[in-house]
Amino acid sequence: MLFRSVATLGTAMTENHFELLNRFCDRVYLAFDADRAGVDAALRPIEFWNRFKVEVMVVTLPEGEDPASLVEKGGASAFRGFQDRAEPLLDFAARKKIEGCDTSTPLGRRRAMEGCVPIIAKVSSEDMRPVRNDLLRKVAGQLDMPLETVEVYMREASRLSGRPAERGAGVEIPAMWQKVEKEALRVLL
């Protein structure tokens, strides 16, 4: 049996849901279907997660499964097995961005890093430094790049955006790559 479970209608997870959940718990596990709509629903809270004190974890289910079918087939323990492997929302978002790129080439790794800028910008404030540093290490590892290269790229992207880094959604990275790209390509090739 699963205790303290709440379900949304389909993938309709909103800021209002988090407002309510924030009153009753410290951690939320999002478990949606393992299809594109489910992934999109799990990523939606990234726009407002930092307005609440609740920690957001994402449960990744096997392809073709949804939370109900998983519990139906294997019981609560089957679901808990996946819940135990849940990852923080920002880690999940960065991983999905990276998985969406062909990282076998330097240009593909560059695109993946560009895609991670708005995610990392969500934790750019000083009080989020430990979270940011951990996320930068994970992104560097997934891209098989030196941490220093990723750090320089993110700093330059924030500086060139002309906006405070916390607002990082939709950051465009123009000519900054001329400087960072040389260093990244030197290291990667």
PDB file of C-alpha atoms in Angstrom:
ATOM      1  CA  MET A   1       0.000   0.000   0.000  1.00  0.00           C
ATOM      2  CA  LEU A   2       1.229   3.503  -0.818  1.00  0.00           C
ATOM      3  CA  PHE A   3       0.591   6.098   1.826  1.00  0.00           C
ATOM      4  CA  ARG A   4       0.475   9.857   1.448  1.00  0.00           C
ATOM      5  CA  SER A   5      -0.054   9.788  -2.297  1.00  0.00           C
ATOM      6  CA  VAL A   6      -1.712  12.497  -4.330  1.00  0.00           C
ATOM      7  CA  ALA A   7      -2.681  12.344  -7.973  1.00  0.00           C
ATOM      8  CA  THR A   8      -3.223  15.083 -10.507  1.00  0.00           C
ATOM      9  CA  LEU A   9      -5.696  14.830 -13.338  1.00  0.00           C
ATOM     10  CA  GLY A  10      -3.480  13.567 -16.133  1.00  0.00           C
ATOM     11  CA  THR A  11      -0.401  15.759 -16.355  1.00  0.00           C
ATOM     12  CA  ALA A  12      -2.009  18.928 -14.997  1.00  0.00           C
ATOM     13  CA  MET A  13       0.668  19.796 -12.401  1.00  0.00           C
ATOM     14  CA  THR A  14       0.482  23.512 -11.619  1.00  0.00           C
ATOM     15  CA  GLU A  15       1.956  26.073  -9.271  1.00  0.00           C
ATOM     16  CA  ASN A  16      -1.265  25.871  -7.233  1.00  0.00           C
ATOM     17  CA  HIS A  17      -0.589  22.195  -6.563  1.00  0.00           C
ATOM     18  CA  PHE A  18       2.847  23.081  -5.208  1.00  0.00           C
ATOM     19  CA  GLU A  19       1.377  25.823  -3.067  1.00  0.00           C
ATOM     20  CA  LEU A  20      -0.815  23.224  -1.366  1.00  0.00           C
ATOM     21  CA  LEU A  21       1.858  20.539  -1.172  1.00  0.00           C
ATOM     22  CA  ASN A  22       4.294  23.020   0.335  1.00  0.00           C
ATOM     23  CA  ARG A  23       1.989  23.292   3.368  1.00  0.00           C
ATOM     24  CA  PHE A  24       2.073  19.570   4.105  1.00  0.00           C
ATOM     25  CA  CYS A  25       5.436  18.133   3.099  1.00  0.00           C
ATOM     26  CA  ASP A  26       9.122  18.802   2.577  1.00  0.00           C
ATOM     27  CA  ARG A  27       9.624  16.548  -0.437  1.00  0.00           C
ATOM     28  CA  VAL A  28       7.489  15.712  -3.469  1.00  0.00           C
ATOM     29  CA  TYR A  29       8.043  12.784  -5.819  1.00  0.00           C
ATOM     30  CA  LEU A  30       6.691  13.343  -9.307  1.00  0.00           C
ATOM     31  CA  ALA A  31       5.789  10.120 -11.102  1.00  0.00           C
ATOM     32  CA  PHE A  32       4.185  10.511 -14.497  1.00  0.00           C
ATOM     33  CA  ASP A  33       3.823   8.172 -17.445  1.00  0.00           C
ATOM     34  CA  ALA A  34       7.087   7.295 -19.169  1.00  0.00           C
ATOM     35  CA  ASP A  35       6.036   9.034 -22.392  1.00  0.00           C
ATOM     36  CA  ARG A  36       6.732  12.505 -23.815  1.00  0.00           C
ATOM     37  CA  ALA A  37       3.713  14.043 -22.055  1.00  0.00           C
ATOM     38  CA  GLY A  38       4.886  12.583 -18.748  1.00  0.00           C
ATOM     39  CA  VAL A  39       8.408  13.962 -19.185  1.00  0.00           C
ATOM     40  CA  ASP A  40       6.992  17.373 -20.099  1.00  0.00           C
ATOM     41  CA  ALA A  41       4.777  17.292 -17.000  1.00  0.00           C
ATOM     42  CA  ALA A  42       7.736  16.409 -14.793  1.00  0.00           C
ATOM     43  CA  LEU A  43       9.708  19.334 -16.270  1.00  0.00           C
ATOM     44  CA  ARG A  44       6.912  21.893 -15.873  1.00  0.00           C
ATOM     45  CA  PRO A  45       7.644  22.691 -12.198  1.00  0.00           C
ATOM     46  CA  ILE A  46      11.120  23.911 -13.104  1.00  0.00           C
ATOM     47  CA  GLU A  47       9.552  27.298 -13.825  1.00  0.00           C
ATOM     48  CA  PHE A  48       8.346  27.769 -10.254  1.00  0.00           C
ATOM     49  CA  TRP A  49       9.989  25.133  -8.019  1.00  0.00           C
ATOM     50  CA  ASN A  50      12.284  27.633  -6.281  1.00  0.00           C
ATOM     51  CA  ARG A  51       9.337  29.655  -4.961  1.00  0.00           C
ATOM     52  CA  PHE A  52       8.574  26.840  -2.534  1.00  0.00           C
ATOM     53  CA  LYS A  53      10.592  25.074   0.128  1.00  0.00           C
ATOM     54  CA  VAL A  54       9.534  21.636  -1.027  1.00  0.00           C
ATOM     55  CA  GLU A  55      12.234  19.450  -2.577  1.00  0.00           C
ATOM     56  CA  VAL A  56      11.120  18.091  -5.954  1.00  0.00           C
ATOM     57  CA  MET A  57      12.244  14.612  -7.010  1.00  0.00           C
ATOM     58  CA  VAL A  58      11.405  12.924 -10.308  1.00  0.00           C
ATOM     59  CA  VAL A  59      10.678   9.200 -10.494  1.00  0.00           C
ATOM     60  CA  THR A  60      11.618   7.741 -13.872  1.00  0.00           C
ATOM     61  CA  LEU A  61       9.401   4.806 -14.790  1.00  0.00           C
ATOM     62  CA  PRO A  62      10.083   2.125 -17.421  1.00  0.00           C
ATOM     63  CA  GLU A  63       8.957   2.836 -20.962  1.00  0.00           C
ATOM     64  CA  GLY A  64       5.282   2.018 -21.438  1.00  0.00           C
ATOM     65  CA  GLU A  65       4.492   2.145 -17.720  1.00  0.00           C
ATOM     66  CA  ASP A  66       2.549   4.598 -15.646  1.00  0.00           C
ATOM     67  CA  PRO A  67       2.377   4.753 -11.849  1.00  0.00           C
ATOM     68  CA  ALA A  68      -0.908   2.822 -11.685  1.00  0.00           C
ATOM     69  CA  SER A  69       0.205   0.006 -14.001  1.00  0.00           C
ATOM     70  CA  LEU A  70       3.468  -0.353 -12.117  1.00  0.00           C
ATOM     71  CA  VAL A  71       1.676  -0.730  -8.778  1.00  0.00           C
ATOM     72  CA  GLU A  72      -0.904  -3.029 -10.360  1.00  0.00           C
ATOM     73  CA  LYS A  73       1.770  -5.370 -11.707  1.00  0.00           C
ATOM     74  CA  GLY A  74       4.295  -5.312  -8.881  1.00  0.00           C
ATOM     75  CA  GLY A  75       2.603  -3.751  -5.895  1.00  0.00           C
ATOM     76  CA  ALA A  76       3.769  -0.818  -3.818  1.00  0.00           C
ATOM     77  CA  SER A  77       7.257  -2.287  -3.458  1.00  0.00           C
ATOM     78  CA  ALA A  78       7.761  -2.122  -7.237  1.00  0.00           C
ATOM     79  CA  PHE A  79       6.925   1.564  -7.197  1.00  0.00           C
ATOM     80  CA  ARG A  80       9.136   2.191  -4.156  1.00  0.00           C
ATOM     81  CA  GLY A  81      12.058   0.647  -6.016  1.00  0.00           C
ATOM     82  CA  PHE A  82      11.792   3.340  -8.661  1.00  0.00           C
ATOM     83  CA  GLN A  83      11.059   5.997  -6.063  1.00  0.00           C
ATOM     84  CA  ASP A  84      14.309   5.108  -4.288  1.00  0.00           C
ATOM     85  CA  ARG A  85      16.158   5.959  -7.513  1.00  0.00           C
ATOM     86  CA  ALA A  86      14.373   9.296  -8.036  1.00  0.00           C
ATOM     87  CA  GLU A  87      16.563  12.250  -8.960  1.00  0.00           C
ATOM     88  CA  PRO A  88      16.272  15.941  -8.111  1.00  0.00           C
ATOM     89  CA  LEU A  89      14.247  17.984 -10.600  1.00  0.00           C
ATOM     90  CA  LEU A  90      17.215  20.013 -11.868  1.00  0.00           C
ATOM     91  CA  ASP A  91      19.330  16.884 -12.397  1.00  0.00           C
ATOM     92  CA  PHE A  92      16.451  15.306 -14.318  1.00  0.00           C
ATOM     93  CA  ALA A  93      16.001  18.444 -16.453  1.00  0.00           C
ATOM     94  CA  ALA A  94      19.719  18.688 -17.297  1.00  0.00           C
ATOM     95  CA  ARG A  95      19.894  14.964 -18.107  1.00  0.00           C
ATOM     96  CA  LYS A  96      16.899  15.234 -20.436  1.00  0.00           C
ATOM     97  CA  LYS A  97      18.457  18.245 -22.229  1.00  0.00           C
ATOM     98  CA  ILE A  98      21.716  16.362 -22.673  1.00  0.00           C
ATOM     99  CA  GLU A  99      19.969  13.168 -23.835  1.00  0.00           C
ATOM    100  CA  GLY A 100      18.219  15.253 -26.504  1.00  0.00           C
ATOM    101  CA  CYS A 101      21.560  16.138 -28.121  1.00  0.00           C
ATOM    102  CA  ASP A 102      24.111  14.106 -30.011  1.00  0.00           C
ATOM    103  CA  THR A 103      26.966  14.404 -27.556  1.00  0.00           C
ATOM    104  CA  SER A 104      29.327  12.324 -29.683  1.00  0.00           C
ATOM    105  CA  THR A 105      30.580  15.510 -31.361  1.00  0.00           C
ATOM    106  CA  PRO A 106      31.996  18.742 -29.921  1.00  0.00           C
ATOM    107  CA  LEU A 107      29.170  20.739 -31.533  1.00  0.00           C
ATOM    108  CA  GLY A 108      26.589  18.400 -30.003  1.00  0.00           C
ATOM    109  CA  ARG A 109      28.164  18.824 -26.565  1.00  0.00           C
ATOM    110  CA  ARG A 110      28.107  22.577 -27.091  1.00  0.00           C
ATOM    111  CA  ARG A 111      24.372  22.445 -27.896  1.00  0.00           C
ATOM    112  CA  ALA A 112      23.753  20.306 -24.840  1.00  0.00           C
ATOM    113  CA  MET A 113      25.632  22.793 -22.661  1.00  0.00           C
ATOM    114  CA  GLU A 114      23.620  25.665 -24.160  1.00  0.00           C
ATOM    115  CA  GLY A 115      20.439  23.781 -23.295  1.00  0.00           C
ATOM    116  CA  CYS A 116      21.573  23.449 -19.680  1.00  0.00           C
ATOM    117  CA  VAL A 117      22.189  27.201 -19.209  1.00  0.00           C
ATOM    118  CA  PRO A 118      18.580  28.068 -18.243  1.00  0.00           C
ATOM    119  CA  ILE A 119      18.462  25.117 -15.846  1.00  0.00           C
ATOM    120  CA  ILE A 120      21.691  26.014 -14.081  1.00  0.00           C
ATOM    121  CA  ALA A 121      20.648  29.666 -14.014  1.00  0.00           C
ATOM    122  CA  LYS A 122      17.790  28.629 -11.714  1.00  0.00           C
ATOM    123  CA  VAL A 123      20.359  28.035  -8.960  1.00  0.00           C
ATOM    124  CA  SER A 124      22.652  30.991  -9.573  1.00  0.00           C
ATOM    125  CA  SER A 125      22.023  32.805  -6.295  1.00  0.00           C
ATOM    126  CA  GLU A 126      24.706  32.593  -3.639  1.00  0.00           C
ATOM    127  CA  ASP A 127      22.555  30.563  -1.239  1.00  0.00           C
ATOM    128  CA  MET A 128      22.183  27.908  -3.954  1.00  0.00           C
ATOM    129  CA  ARG A 129      25.936  27.580  -4.565  1.00  0.00           C
ATOM    130  CA  PRO A 130      26.185  23.962  -3.288  1.00  0.00           C
ATOM    131  CA  VAL A 131      23.295  22.908  -5.533  1.00  0.00           C
ATOM    132  CA  ARG A 132      24.782  24.771  -8.516  1.00  0.00           C
ATOM    133  CA  ASN A 133      28.246  23.268  -7.974  1.00  0.00           C
ATOM    134  CA  ASP A 134      26.797  19.763  -7.747  1.00  0.00           C
ATOM    135  CA  LEU A 135      24.751  20.315 -10.909  1.00  0.00           C
ATOM    136  CA  LEU A 136      27.757  21.720 -12.784  1.00  0.00           C
ATOM    137  CA  ARG A 137      29.792  18.629 -11.830  1.00  0.00           C
ATOM    138  CA  LYS A 138      27.017  16.350 -13.081  1.00  0.00           C
ATOM    139  CA  VAL A 139      26.643  18.246 -16.367  1.00  0.00           C
ATOM    140  CA  ALA A 140      30.419  18.188 -16.911  1.00  0.00           C
ATOM    141  CA  GLY A 141      30.461  14.454 -16.223  1.00  0.00           C
ATOM    142  CA  GLN A 142      27.565  13.706 -18.563  1.00  0.00           C
ATOM    143  CA  LEU A 143      29.190  15.779 -21.304  1.00  0.00           C
ATOM    144  CA  ASP A 144      32.618  14.291 -20.590  1.00  0.00           C
ATOM    145  CA  MET A 145      34.051  17.811 -20.314  1.00  0.00           C
ATOM    146  CA  PRO A 146      36.320  19.383 -17.730  1.00  0.00           C
ATOM    147  CA  LEU A 147      34.369  21.086 -14.961  1.00  0.00           C
ATOM    148  CA  GLU A 148      36.351  24.291 -15.557  1.00  0.00           C
ATOM    149  CA  THR A 149      35.142  24.501 -19.172  1.00  0.00           C
ATOM    150  CA  VAL A 150      31.507  24.165 -18.114  1.00  0.00           C
ATOM    151  CA  GLU A 151      31.978  26.738 -15.328  1.00  0.00           C
ATOM    152  CA  VAL A 152      33.558  29.276 -17.710  1.00  0.00           C
ATOM    153  CA  TYR A 153      30.797  28.725 -20.244  1.00  0.00           C
ATOM    154  CA  MET A 154      28.050  29.231 -17.672  1.00  0.00           C
ATOM    155  CA  ARG A 155      29.687  32.361 -16.248  1.00  0.00           C
ATOM    156  CA  GLU A 156      30.041  33.875 -19.708  1.00  0.00           C
ATOM    157  CA  ALA A 157      26.461  32.954 -20.644  1.00  0.00           C
ATOM    158  CA  SER A 158      25.154  34.704 -17.517  1.00  0.00           C
ATOM    159  CA  ARG A 159      27.343  37.753 -18.079  1.00  0.00           C
ATOM    160  CA  LEU A 160      26.376  38.128 -21.734  1.00  0.00           C
ATOM    161  CA  SER A 161      22.676  37.644 -21.117  1.00  0.00           C
ATOM    162  CA  GLY A 162      22.567  41.127 -19.587  1.00  0.00           C
ATOM    163  CA  ARG A 163      20.158  39.916 -16.942  1.00  0.00           C
ATOM    164  CA  PRO A 164      20.545  38.537 -13.451  1.00  0.00           C
ATOM    165  CA  ALA A 165      21.416  34.866 -13.727  1.00  0.00           C
ATOM    166  CA  GLU A 166      18.368  33.783 -11.694  1.00  0.00           C
ATOM    167  CA  ARG A 167      16.151  34.719 -14.596  1.00  0.00           C
ATOM    168  CA  GLY A 168      18.159  32.507 -16.936  1.00  0.00           C
ATOM    169  CA  ALA A 169      15.231  30.974 -18.837  1.00  0.00           C
ATOM    170  CA  GLY A 170      15.645  31.592 -22.544  1.00  0.00           C
ATOM    171  CA  VAL A 171      19.217  32.853 -22.272  1.00  0.00           C
ATOM    172  CA  GLU A 172      20.764  33.266 -25.700  1.00  0.00           C
ATOM    173  CA  ILE A 173      24.479  32.676 -26.079  1.00  0.00           C
ATOM    174  CA  PRO A 174      25.778  34.816 -28.948  1.00  0.00           C
ATOM    175  CA  ALA A 175      29.464  35.388 -29.777  1.00  0.00           C
ATOM    176  CA  MET A 176      30.629  34.299 -26.345  1.00  0.00           C
ATOM    177  CA  TRP A 177      31.332  30.923 -27.880  1.00  0.00           C
ATOM    178  CA  GLN A 178      34.233  32.265 -29.873  1.00  0.00           C
ATOM    179  CA  LYS A 179      36.265  32.415 -26.667  1.00  0.00           C
ATOM    180  CA  VAL A 180      34.895  29.393 -24.834  1.00  0.00           C
ATOM    181  CA  GLU A 181      34.588  27.220 -27.926  1.00  0.00           C
ATOM    182  CA  LYS A 182      38.320  27.378 -28.557  1.00  0.00           C
ATOM    183  CA  GLU A 183      39.017  26.109 -25.038  1.00  0.00           C
ATOM    184  CA  ALA A 184      36.298  23.452 -25.209  1.00  0.00           C
ATOM    185  CA  LEU A 185      37.460  22.179 -28.597  1.00  0.00           C
ATOM    186  CA  ARG A 186      41.081  22.187 -27.446  1.00  0.00           C
ATOM    187  CA  VAL A 187      40.140  19.974 -24.495  1.00  0.00           C
ATOM    188  CA  LEU A 188      37.709  17.755 -26.414  1.00  0.00           C
ATOM    189  CA  LEU A 189      39.861  17.123 -29.477  1.00  0.00           C
TER     190      LEU A 189
END
